[in-house]
């Protein structure tokens, strides 16, 4: 199975980003650029991808999404290596819990700069490149496609958690620019979507305090499937949103959450 074009994944050093890179290569992607601030994890991901397909062209490049210069340099390297982007997955993020009274402005800025501003910087750079290039005609797609962008938001983009106001605000923002740009650039044959993972077993969850407001077991109790998700299961959503099989899908937020309720949840409330 051949997956057409060049894929770019930002946040590929571990977790969902690494699983997504592996899935793309397993499904036939032979040209892939992976970026992350963790160069050690990025190198490990590259080696794993080459084990899947030794003939794949894998470029690993440092990318700090909090730095506009770093993001622009990263996408400059993408252009230097392959000259185009066909599929982009923006995965980089951080989870810093805490109520508003106990949260510092510095921590709020850190979380927002990574989750929201950083992802927007990547999406902007991707759009600039996509608008320059000619569309391709993938097998199975009824229309030409100039490129796809798939962002990782969160269930916290769709509902609130009363101990995560900073995190929720950063993830709500992702859906804002995802959907706005999807509406703007659909006519340019660019599709932009987001996945909203629930409780996924990744290193990110290690940053959540195991207390009565963030206990993972308690969080999974209200899920229909009653378990944490795996990075590979989120990767399937990102892959589908990038593939010709979703050719009539843009501007959506796809929950990958094990059947989690979208109602607002407050401690002590029904």
Coordinates of N, CA and C in Angstrom, one line a residue, residues 9-241:
X9 N 5.7 15.4 10.6 CA 5.1 15.2 11.9 C 5.9 16.0 12.9
X10 N 5.3 17.0 13.6 CA 5.9 17.8 14.6 C 5.5 17.2 16.0
X11 N 6.5 16.9 16.8 CA 6.2 16.2 18.1 C 6.3 14.7 18.0
X12 N 7.3 14.3 17.3 CA 7.5 12.9 17.0 C 8.4 12.1 17.8
X13 N 8.9 12.7 18.9 CA 9.9 12.0 19.7 C 9.4 11.0 20.6
X14 N 8.1 11.0 20.9 CA 7.5 10.0 21.8 C 6.0 10.0 21.6
X15 N 5.3 9.1 22.3 CA 3.8 9.1 22.4 C 3.1 9.1 21.1
X16 N 2.1 9.9 21.0 CA 1.2 9.9 19.8 C 2.0 10.3 18.5
X17 N 2.9 11.2 18.6 CA 3.7 11.6 17.5 C 4.6 10.5 16.9
X18 N 5.2 9.7 17.8 CA 6.0 8.6 17.4 C 5.1 7.5 16.8
X19 N 4.0 7.2 17.4 CA 3.1 6.2 16.9 C 2.5 6.6 15.5
X20 N 2.3 7.9 15.3 CA 1.8 8.4 14.1 C 2.8 8.2 13.0
X21 N 4.1 8.6 13.2 CA 5.1 8.4 12.3 C 5.3 6.9 11.9
X22 N 5.2 6.0 12.9 CA 5.4 4.6 12.6 C 4.2 4.1 11.7
X23 N 3.0 4.6 12.0 CA 1.8 4.1 11.2 C 1.9 4.6 9.8
X24 N 2.3 5.8 9.6 CA 2.5 6.4 8.2 C 3.5 5.5 7.4
X25 N 4.6 5.2 8.0 CA 5.6 4.4 7.3 C 5.1 3.0 7.1
X26 N 4.4 2.4 8.0 CA 3.9 1.1 7.9 C 2.8 1.0 6.7
X27 N 2.1 2.2 6.6 CA 1.1 2.2 5.5 C 1.6 2.7 4.2
X28 N 2.9 2.8 4.0 CA 3.5 3.1 2.7 C 4.1 4.4 2.5
X29 N 4.1 5.3 3.5 CA 4.8 6.6 3.3 C 6.3 6.4 3.3
X30 N 6.9 6.9 2.2 CA 8.4 6.7 2.0 C 9.2 8.0 2.2
X31 N 8.5 9.1 2.3 CA 9.1 10.4 2.5 C 8.5 11.1 3.7
X32 N 9.3 11.2 4.8 CA 8.7 11.7 6.1 C 9.8 12.6 6.8
X33 N 9.3 13.7 7.3 CA 10.2 14.6 8.1 C 9.6 14.6 9.5
X34 N 10.4 14.3 10.5 CA 10.0 14.3 11.9 C 10.7 15.4 12.7
X35 N 10.0 16.1 13.5 CA 10.5 17.2 14.3 C 10.1 17.1 15.8
X36 N 11.0 17.6 16.6 CA 10.7 17.7 18.1 C 11.8 18.4 18.7
X37 N 11.5 18.9 20.0 CA 12.6 19.6 20.7 C 13.5 18.6 21.4
X38 N 13.1 17.3 21.5 CA 13.9 16.3 22.1 C 14.6 15.6 21.0
X39 N 15.9 15.9 20.8 CA 16.6 15.3 19.7 C 17.0 13.9 19.9
X40 N 17.1 13.5 21.2 CA 17.4 12.1 21.5 C 16.2 11.2 21.2
X41 N 15.0 11.6 21.6 CA 13.8 10.9 21.3 C 13.6 10.9 19.8
X42 N 13.9 12.0 19.1 CA 13.7 12.0 17.7 C 14.6 11.0 16.9
X43 N 15.8 10.9 17.4 CA 16.8 10.0 16.8 C 16.3 8.5 17.0
X44 N 15.7 8.3 18.2 CA 15.1 6.9 18.4 C 14.0 6.6 17.5
X45 N 13.1 7.6 17.3 CA 12.0 7.5 16.4 C 12.5 7.2 15.0
X46 N 13.5 7.9 14.5 CA 14.0 7.7 13.2 C 14.5 6.3 13.0
X47 N 15.3 5.8 14.0 CA 15.8 4.4 13.9 C 14.6 3.4 13.8
X48 N 13.6 3.6 14.6 CA 12.4 2.7 14.5 C 11.7 2.8 13.2
X49 N 11.7 4.0 12.6 CA 11.0 4.1 11.2 C 11.8 3.3 10.2
X50 N 13.2 3.4 10.3 CA 14.0 2.7 9.3 C 14.0 1.2 9.5
X51 N 13.7 0.8 10.7 CA 13.5 -0.7 10.9 C 12.2 -1.1 10.2
X52 N 11.2 -0.2 10.2 CA 9.9 -0.6 9.5 C 10.2 -0.6 8.0
X53 N 10.9 0.4 7.5 CA 11.2 0.4 6.1 C 12.6 1.0 5.9
X54 N 13.6 0.2 5.7 CA 14.9 0.7 5.5 C 15.1 1.6 4.3
X55 N 14.2 1.5 3.4 CA 14.3 2.4 2.2 C 13.6 3.7 2.3
X56 N 12.9 3.9 3.4 CA 12.2 5.2 3.6 C 13.2 6.3 3.7
X57 N 12.8 7.5 3.2 CA 13.6 8.7 3.4 C 13.1 9.4 4.6
X58 N 13.9 9.3 5.7 CA 13.5 9.9 7.0 C 14.4 11.0 7.4
X59 N 13.9 12.2 7.5 CA 14.7 13.4 7.9 C 14.2 13.7 9.3
X60 N 15.2 13.8 10.2 CA 14.9 14.3 11.6 C 15.5 15.6 11.8
X61 N 14.8 16.5 12.3 CA 15.2 17.9 12.5 C 14.7 18.5 13.8
X62 N 15.5 19.1 14.5 CA 15.1 19.8 15.8 C 14.0 20.8 15.5
X63 N 13.0 20.9 16.3 CA 11.9 21.9 16.2 C 11.4 22.2 17.6
X64 N 11.6 23.5 18.0 CA 11.1 24.0 19.2 C 9.9 24.9 18.9
X65 N 8.7 24.4 19.2 CA 7.5 25.1 18.7 C 7.3 26.4 19.5
X66 N 8.0 26.7 20.6 CA 7.9 27.9 21.3 C 8.7 29.0 20.6
X67 N 9.5 28.7 19.6 CA 10.4 29.6 18.9 C 9.9 29.8 17.4
X68 N 9.5 30.9 17.0 CA 9.1 31.2 15.7 C 10.3 30.9 14.7
X69 N 11.5 31.3 15.1 CA 12.7 31.1 14.3 C 12.9 29.6 14.1
X70 N 12.8 28.8 15.2 CA 13.0 27.3 15.1 C 12.0 26.7 14.2
X71 N 10.7 27.1 14.3 CA 9.6 26.5 13.5 C 9.9 26.9 12.0
X72 N 10.3 28.1 11.7 CA 10.5 28.5 10.3 C 11.7 27.8 9.8
X73 N 12.8 27.6 10.6 CA 13.9 26.8 10.1 C 13.6 25.4 9.8
X74 N 12.8 24.8 10.7 CA 12.4 23.4 10.5 C 11.7 23.3 9.2
X75 N 10.7 24.1 8.9 CA 10.0 24.0 7.6 C 10.8 24.4 6.4
X76 N 11.8 25.2 6.6 CA 12.8 25.5 5.6 C 13.5 24.3 5.2
X77 N 13.9 23.4 6.2 CA 14.6 22.2 6.0 C 13.7 21.2 5.2
X78 N 12.4 21.2 5.6 CA 11.4 20.3 4.9 C 11.4 20.7 3.4
X79 N 11.4 22.0 3.1 CA 11.3 22.4 1.7 C 12.6 22.1 1.0
X80 N 13.8 22.2 1.7 CA 15.1 21.9 1.1 C 15.2 20.5 0.8
X81 N 14.6 19.6 1.6 CA 14.8 18.2 1.4 C 13.8 17.6 0.3
X82 N 12.5 18.1 0.4 CA 11.5 17.5 -0.5 C 10.7 18.5 -1.3
X83 N 10.8 19.8 -1.0 CA 10.2 20.8 -1.9 C 8.7 20.9 -1.7
X84 N 8.0 20.1 -0.9 CA 6.6 20.2 -0.7 C 6.2 19.5 0.6
X85 N 5.0 19.7 1.0 CA 4.3 19.0 2.1 C 3.0 18.5 1.6
X86 N 2.7 17.3 1.8 CA 1.4 16.7 1.4 C 0.5 16.5 2.6
X87 N 1.1 16.0 3.7 CA 0.4 15.7 4.9 C 1.2 16.2 6.1
X88 N 0.5 17.0 7.0 CA 1.2 17.5 8.2 C 0.4 17.1 9.4
X89 N 1.0 16.6 10.4 CA 0.4 16.2 11.7 C 1.1 17.0 12.8
X90 N 0.4 17.9 13.5 CA 1.0 18.7 14.6 C 0.5 18.1 15.9
X91 N 1.5 17.6 16.6 CA 1.2 16.7 17.8 C 1.8 17.3 19.1
X92 N 2.8 18.2 19.0 CA 3.6 18.7 20.2 C 2.6 19.3 21.2
X93 N 2.8 19.0 22.5 CA 1.9 19.6 23.5 C 2.4 19.3 24.9
X94 N 1.9 19.9 25.9 CA 2.3 19.7 27.3 C 1.0 19.8 28.1
X95 N 1.0 19.1 29.2 CA -0.1 19.1 30.2 C 0.4 19.5 31.5
X96 N 0.0 20.7 32.0 CA 0.4 21.3 33.3 C -0.9 21.5 34.1
X97 N -1.3 20.7 35.0 CA -2.5 20.9 35.8 C -2.4 21.9 36.8
X98 N -3.5 22.4 37.3 CA -3.5 23.4 38.4 C -4.7 24.4 38.2
X99 N -5.3 24.7 39.4 CA -6.4 25.7 39.3 C -5.9 27.1 39.1
X100 N -6.8 28.0 38.7 CA -6.3 29.3 38.4 C -5.6 30.0 39.6
X101 N -6.2 30.0 40.8 CA -5.5 30.6 41.9 C -4.1 30.1 42.2
X102 N -3.8 28.9 41.9 CA -2.5 28.3 42.2 C -1.6 28.3 41.0
X103 N -2.1 28.7 39.9 CA -1.3 28.7 38.6 C -0.6 30.0 38.4
X104 N 0.7 30.0 38.1 CA 1.4 31.2 37.8 C 1.2 31.7 36.4
X105 N 1.3 33.0 36.2 CA 1.2 33.5 34.8 C 2.3 33.0 33.9
X106 N 3.5 32.7 34.5 CA 4.6 32.1 33.8 C 4.2 30.7 33.2
X107 N 3.6 29.9 34.1 CA 3.2 28.6 33.7 C 2.1 28.6 32.7
X108 N 1.2 29.6 32.8 CA 0.1 29.7 31.9 C 0.7 30.0 30.5
X109 N 1.7 31.0 30.5 CA 2.3 31.3 29.2 C 3.1 30.2 28.6
X110 N 3.8 29.4 29.4 CA 4.5 28.2 28.9 C 3.6 27.2 28.2
X111 N 2.5 26.9 28.9 CA 1.5 25.9 28.4 C 0.9 26.5 27.1
X112 N 0.4 27.7 27.1 CA -0.2 28.3 26.0 C 0.7 28.4 24.8
X113 N 2.0 28.8 25.1 CA 3.0 28.9 24.0 C 3.3 27.6 23.3
X114 N 3.3 26.5 24.0 CA 3.5 25.2 23.4 C 2.3 24.7 22.7
X115 N 1.2 24.6 23.4 CA 0.0 24.0 22.9 C -0.7 24.8 21.8
X116 N -0.9 26.1 22.0 CA -1.7 26.9 21.1 C -0.8 27.7 20.1
X117 N 0.0 28.5 20.7 CA 0.8 29.4 19.8 C 1.8 28.5 18.9
X118 N 2.4 27.5 19.6 CA 3.3 26.6 18.9 C 2.6 25.9 17.7
X119 N 1.5 25.4 18.0 CA 0.8 24.6 16.9 C 0.3 25.6 15.8
X120 N -0.1 26.8 16.2 CA -0.5 27.8 15.2 C 0.7 28.2 14.3
X121 N 1.9 28.3 14.9 CA 3.1 28.6 14.1 C 3.4 27.5 13.1
X122 N 3.2 26.3 13.5 CA 3.4 25.2 12.6 C 2.3 25.2 11.5
X123 N 1.0 25.4 11.9 CA 0.0 25.4 10.9 C 0.2 26.6 9.9
X124 N 0.6 27.7 10.4 CA 0.9 28.9 9.5 C 2.0 28.5 8.5
X125 N 3.1 27.9 9.0 CA 4.2 27.6 8.1 C 3.8 26.5 7.1
X126 N 2.9 25.6 7.5 CA 2.4 24.6 6.6 C 1.5 25.2 5.5
X127 N 0.7 26.1 5.9 CA -0.2 26.7 4.9 C 0.6 27.5 3.9
X128 N 1.6 28.2 4.4 CA 2.4 29.0 3.4 C 3.0 28.1 2.4
X129 N 3.5 27.0 2.8 CA 4.1 26.0 1.8 C 3.0 25.4 0.9
X130 N 1.9 25.0 1.5 CA 0.8 24.3 0.7 C 0.3 25.3 -0.3
X131 N 0.1 26.5 0.0 CA -0.5 27.5 -1.0 C 0.5 27.7 -2.2
X132 N 1.7 27.4 -2.0 CA 2.7 27.6 -3.1 C 2.7 26.5 -4.1
X133 N 2.3 25.3 -3.7 CA 2.5 24.1 -4.5 C 1.3 23.6 -5.3
X134 N 1.5 22.9 -6.3 CA 0.5 22.3 -7.1 C -0.2 21.2 -6.4
X135 N -1.5 21.0 -6.6 CA -2.2 19.9 -6.0 C -1.8 18.5 -6.6
X136 N -2.1 17.5 -5.9 CA -1.9 16.1 -6.5 C -3.2 15.4 -6.6
X137 N -3.3 14.3 -7.2 CA -4.5 13.6 -7.4 C -4.4 12.2 -6.9
X138 N -4.5 12.0 -5.6 CA -4.3 10.7 -5.0 C -5.4 9.7 -5.5
X139 N -4.9 8.5 -5.6 CA -5.8 7.4 -6.0 C -6.9 7.2 -4.9
X140 N -8.1 7.2 -5.4 CA -9.3 7.0 -4.5 C -9.9 8.4 -4.0
X141 N -9.3 9.5 -4.4 CA -9.8 10.8 -4.0 C -10.6 11.3 -5.2
X142 N -11.8 11.8 -5.0 CA -12.6 12.3 -6.1 C -12.2 13.7 -6.6
X143 N -11.3 14.3 -5.8 CA -10.9 15.7 -6.2 C -9.4 15.9 -5.9
X144 N -8.8 16.9 -6.5 CA -7.4 17.1 -6.2 C -7.2 17.6 -4.8
X145 N -6.0 17.4 -4.3 CA -5.7 17.8 -2.9 C -4.3 18.5 -2.9
X146 N -4.3 19.7 -2.3 CA -3.0 20.5 -2.2 C -2.3 20.0 -1.0
X147 N -3.0 19.5 0.0 CA -2.4 19.1 1.2 C -3.4 19.0 2.4
X148 N -3.0 18.2 3.4 CA -3.8 18.1 4.6 C -3.0 18.5 5.9
X149 N -3.8 19.0 6.9 CA -3.2 19.3 8.2 C -4.1 18.6 9.2
X150 N -3.5 17.9 10.1 CA -4.2 17.3 11.2 C -3.6 17.7 12.5
X151 N -4.3 18.3 13.4 CA -3.8 18.8 14.7 C -4.3 17.9 15.8
X152 N -3.5 17.8 16.8 CA -3.9 17.1 18.0 C -4.4 18.1 19.1
X153 N -5.7 18.1 19.3 CA -6.2 18.9 20.3 C -6.4 18.1 21.6
X154 N -7.6 18.0 22.1 CA -7.8 17.2 23.3 C -9.3 17.1 23.6
X155 N -9.7 16.2 24.5 CA -11.1 16.2 25.0 C -11.3 17.5 25.8
X156 N -10.2 18.1 26.3 CA -10.3 19.4 26.9 C -10.6 20.5 26.0
X157 N -10.6 20.2 24.7 CA -11.1 21.2 23.7 C -12.6 21.3 23.6
X158 N -13.2 20.2 24.1 CA -14.7 20.0 23.9 C -15.5 20.1 25.2
X159 N -14.8 20.0 26.3 CA -15.4 20.0 27.6 C -14.4 20.6 28.6
X160 N -14.9 21.0 29.7 CA -13.9 21.6 30.7 C -13.7 20.7 31.9
X161 N -12.5 20.8 32.4 CA -12.1 20.2 33.7 C -11.7 21.2 34.7
X162 N -12.3 21.2 35.9 CA -12.2 22.3 36.8 C -10.8 22.4 37.4
X163 N -9.9 21.5 37.1 CA -8.5 21.6 37.6 C -7.6 21.9 36.5
X164 N -8.1 22.1 35.3 CA -7.2 22.4 34.1 C -7.6 23.6 33.3
X165 N -7.8 24.8 34.0 CA -8.2 25.9 33.2 C -7.2 26.4 32.1
X166 N -5.9 26.3 32.5 CA -4.9 26.8 31.5 C -4.8 25.8 30.4
X167 N -4.8 24.5 30.7 CA -4.8 23.5 29.6 C -6.0 23.6 28.7
X168 N -7.2 23.7 29.3 CA -8.4 23.8 28.5 C -8.4 25.0 27.6
X169 N -7.9 26.1 28.1 CA -7.9 27.3 27.2 C -7.0 27.1 26.1
X170 N -5.8 26.5 26.3 CA -4.9 26.3 25.2 C -5.4 25.3 24.2
X171 N -6.2 24.3 24.6 CA -6.7 23.3 23.7 C -8.0 23.8 23.0
X172 N -8.8 24.6 23.7 CA -9.9 25.3 23.0 C -9.4 26.1 21.8
X173 N -8.3 26.8 22.0 CA -7.7 27.7 21.0 C -7.3 26.9 19.7
X174 N -6.9 25.7 19.9 CA -6.5 24.9 18.7 C -7.7 24.7 17.8
X175 N -8.8 24.4 18.4 CA -10.0 24.2 17.5 C -10.4 25.5 16.8
X176 N -10.1 26.6 17.4 CA -10.5 27.9 16.8 C -9.7 28.1 15.5
X177 N -8.4 28.0 15.6 CA -7.6 28.2 14.3 C -7.7 27.0 13.4
X178 N -7.9 25.8 13.9 CA -8.1 24.7 13.0 C -9.4 24.9 12.1
X179 N -10.5 25.3 12.7 CA -11.7 25.4 12.0 C -11.8 26.7 11.1
X180 N -11.2 27.7 11.6 CA -11.2 29.0 10.9 C -10.4 28.8 9.6
X181 N -9.2 28.2 9.7 CA -8.4 28.1 8.5 C -9.0 27.0 7.5
X182 N -9.7 26.0 8.1 CA -10.3 25.0 7.3 C -11.4 25.6 6.4
X183 N -12.2 26.5 7.0 CA -13.2 27.2 6.2 C -12.6 28.1 5.1
X184 N -11.5 28.7 5.5 CA -10.8 29.7 4.5 C -10.2 29.0 3.3
X185 N -9.5 27.8 3.6 CA -8.7 27.2 2.6 C -9.2 25.9 2.0
X186 N -10.4 25.6 2.3 CA -11.0 24.4 1.7 C -11.1 24.6 0.1
X187 N -11.4 25.8 -0.3 CA -11.5 26.0 -1.8 C -10.1 25.9 -2.5
X188 N -9.1 26.0 -1.7 CA -7.7 25.8 -2.2 C -7.2 24.4 -2.2
X189 N -8.2 23.5 -1.9 CA -7.9 22.0 -1.9 C -7.0 21.7 -0.7
X190 N -7.2 22.4 0.4 CA -6.5 22.1 1.6 C -7.5 21.7 2.7
X191 N -7.3 20.5 3.3 CA -8.2 20.1 4.4 C -7.5 20.2 5.7
X192 N -8.1 20.7 6.7 CA -7.6 20.9 8.1 C -8.5 20.4 9.1
X193 N -8.1 19.5 9.9 CA -8.9 18.9 10.9 C -8.2 18.7 12.2
X194 N -8.9 18.2 13.3 CA -8.2 18.0 14.6 C -8.8 16.7 15.1
X195 N -7.9 16.0 15.9 CA -8.4 14.9 16.7 C -8.4 15.3 18.2
X196 N -9.3 14.8 18.9 CA -9.5 15.2 20.3 C -9.3 13.9 21.2
X197 N -8.1 13.6 21.6 CA -7.9 12.4 22.3 C -8.4 12.5 23.8
X198 N -8.9 11.4 24.3 CA -9.3 11.3 25.7 C -8.1 11.0 26.5
X199 N -8.2 10.0 27.5 CA -7.1 9.6 28.4 C -6.3 8.6 27.6
X200 N -5.1 9.0 27.2 CA -4.2 8.2 26.4 C -2.9 7.9 27.2
X201 N -2.5 6.7 27.1 CA -1.3 6.3 27.9 C 0.0 6.7 27.2
X202 N 0.4 7.9 27.5 CA 1.6 8.5 26.9 C 2.4 9.2 28.1
X203 N 3.7 9.6 27.8 CA 4.5 10.3 28.8 C 3.8 11.5 29.3
X204 N 2.9 12.1 28.5 CA 2.2 13.3 28.9 C 1.4 13.1 30.2
X205 N 0.9 12.0 30.4 CA 0.1 11.7 31.6 C 0.9 11.6 32.9
X206 N 2.2 11.5 32.7 CA 3.1 11.5 33.8 C 3.2 12.8 34.5
X207 N 2.7 13.9 33.9 CA 2.7 15.2 34.4 C 1.5 15.5 35.2
X208 N 0.5 14.5 35.2 CA -0.7 14.8 36.0 C -0.6 14.2 37.4
X209 N -0.9 15.0 38.4 CA -0.8 14.5 39.7 C -1.9 13.4 40.0
X210 N -1.5 12.4 40.7 CA -2.4 11.3 41.0 C -3.1 11.6 42.3
X211 N -4.0 12.6 42.3 CA -4.8 12.9 43.5 C -6.3 12.8 43.1
X212 N -7.1 13.3 44.0 CA -8.6 13.1 43.8 C -9.2 13.9 42.7
X213 N -8.4 14.9 42.1 CA -9.0 15.6 40.9 C -8.4 15.2 39.6
X214 N -7.3 14.4 39.6 CA -6.7 14.0 38.3 C -6.4 12.5 38.3
X215 N -7.0 11.7 39.2 CA -6.7 10.3 39.2 C -7.1 9.6 37.9
X216 N -6.2 8.9 37.3 CA -6.4 8.3 36.0 C -7.5 7.3 36.0
X217 N -7.5 6.5 37.1 CA -8.6 5.5 37.2 C -9.9 6.1 37.3
X218 N -10.1 7.2 38.0 CA -11.3 7.9 38.1 C -11.8 8.5 36.8
X219 N -10.8 9.0 36.0 CA -11.1 9.5 34.7 C -11.6 8.5 33.7
X220 N -11.1 7.3 33.8 CA -11.5 6.2 32.9 C -12.8 5.6 33.3
X221 N -13.3 5.8 34.5 CA -14.5 5.2 34.9 C -15.7 5.7 34.1
X222 N -15.6 6.9 33.7 CA -16.8 7.5 33.0 C -16.7 7.3 31.5
X223 N -15.7 6.5 31.1 CA -15.6 6.2 29.7 C -16.3 4.9 29.3
X224 N -17.0 4.8 28.2 CA -17.7 3.6 27.9 C -16.8 2.4 27.8
X225 N -15.6 2.6 27.3 CA -14.7 1.4 27.1 C -14.0 1.1 28.4
X226 N -14.0 2.0 29.4 CA -13.4 1.8 30.7 C -11.9 1.5 30.7
X227 N -11.2 2.1 29.8 CA -9.7 2.0 29.8 C -9.0 3.2 29.2
X228 N -7.7 3.3 29.4 CA -7.0 4.3 28.7 C -6.8 3.9 27.2
X229 N -6.7 4.9 26.4 CA -6.4 4.6 25.0 C -4.9 4.5 24.8
X230 N -4.5 4.0 23.6 CA -3.1 3.8 23.2 C -2.8 4.9 22.2
X231 N -1.5 5.3 22.1 CA -1.1 6.3 21.1 C -1.4 5.8 19.7
X232 N -1.3 4.5 19.5 CA -1.6 3.9 18.1 C -3.0 4.1 17.7
X233 N -3.9 4.2 18.7 CA -5.3 4.4 18.4 C -5.6 5.8 18.0
X234 N -4.9 6.8 18.5 CA -5.0 8.2 18.1 C -4.3 8.3 16.7
X235 N -3.2 7.6 16.5 CA -2.5 7.7 15.2 C -3.5 7.3 14.1
X236 N -4.3 6.3 14.3 CA -5.3 5.9 13.3 C -6.2 7.0 12.9
X237 N -6.6 7.9 13.9 CA -7.4 9.0 13.5 C -6.7 10.0 12.7
X238 N -5.4 10.3 13.1 CA -4.6 11.3 12.3 C -4.4 10.7 10.9
X239 N -4.1 9.5 10.8 CA -3.9 8.9 9.5 C -5.1 9.0 8.6
X240 N -6.3 8.6 9.2 CA -7.5 8.7 8.4 C -7.8 10.1 7.9
X241 N -7.6 11.1 8.8 CA -7.9 12.5 8.4 C -6.9 13.0 7.3

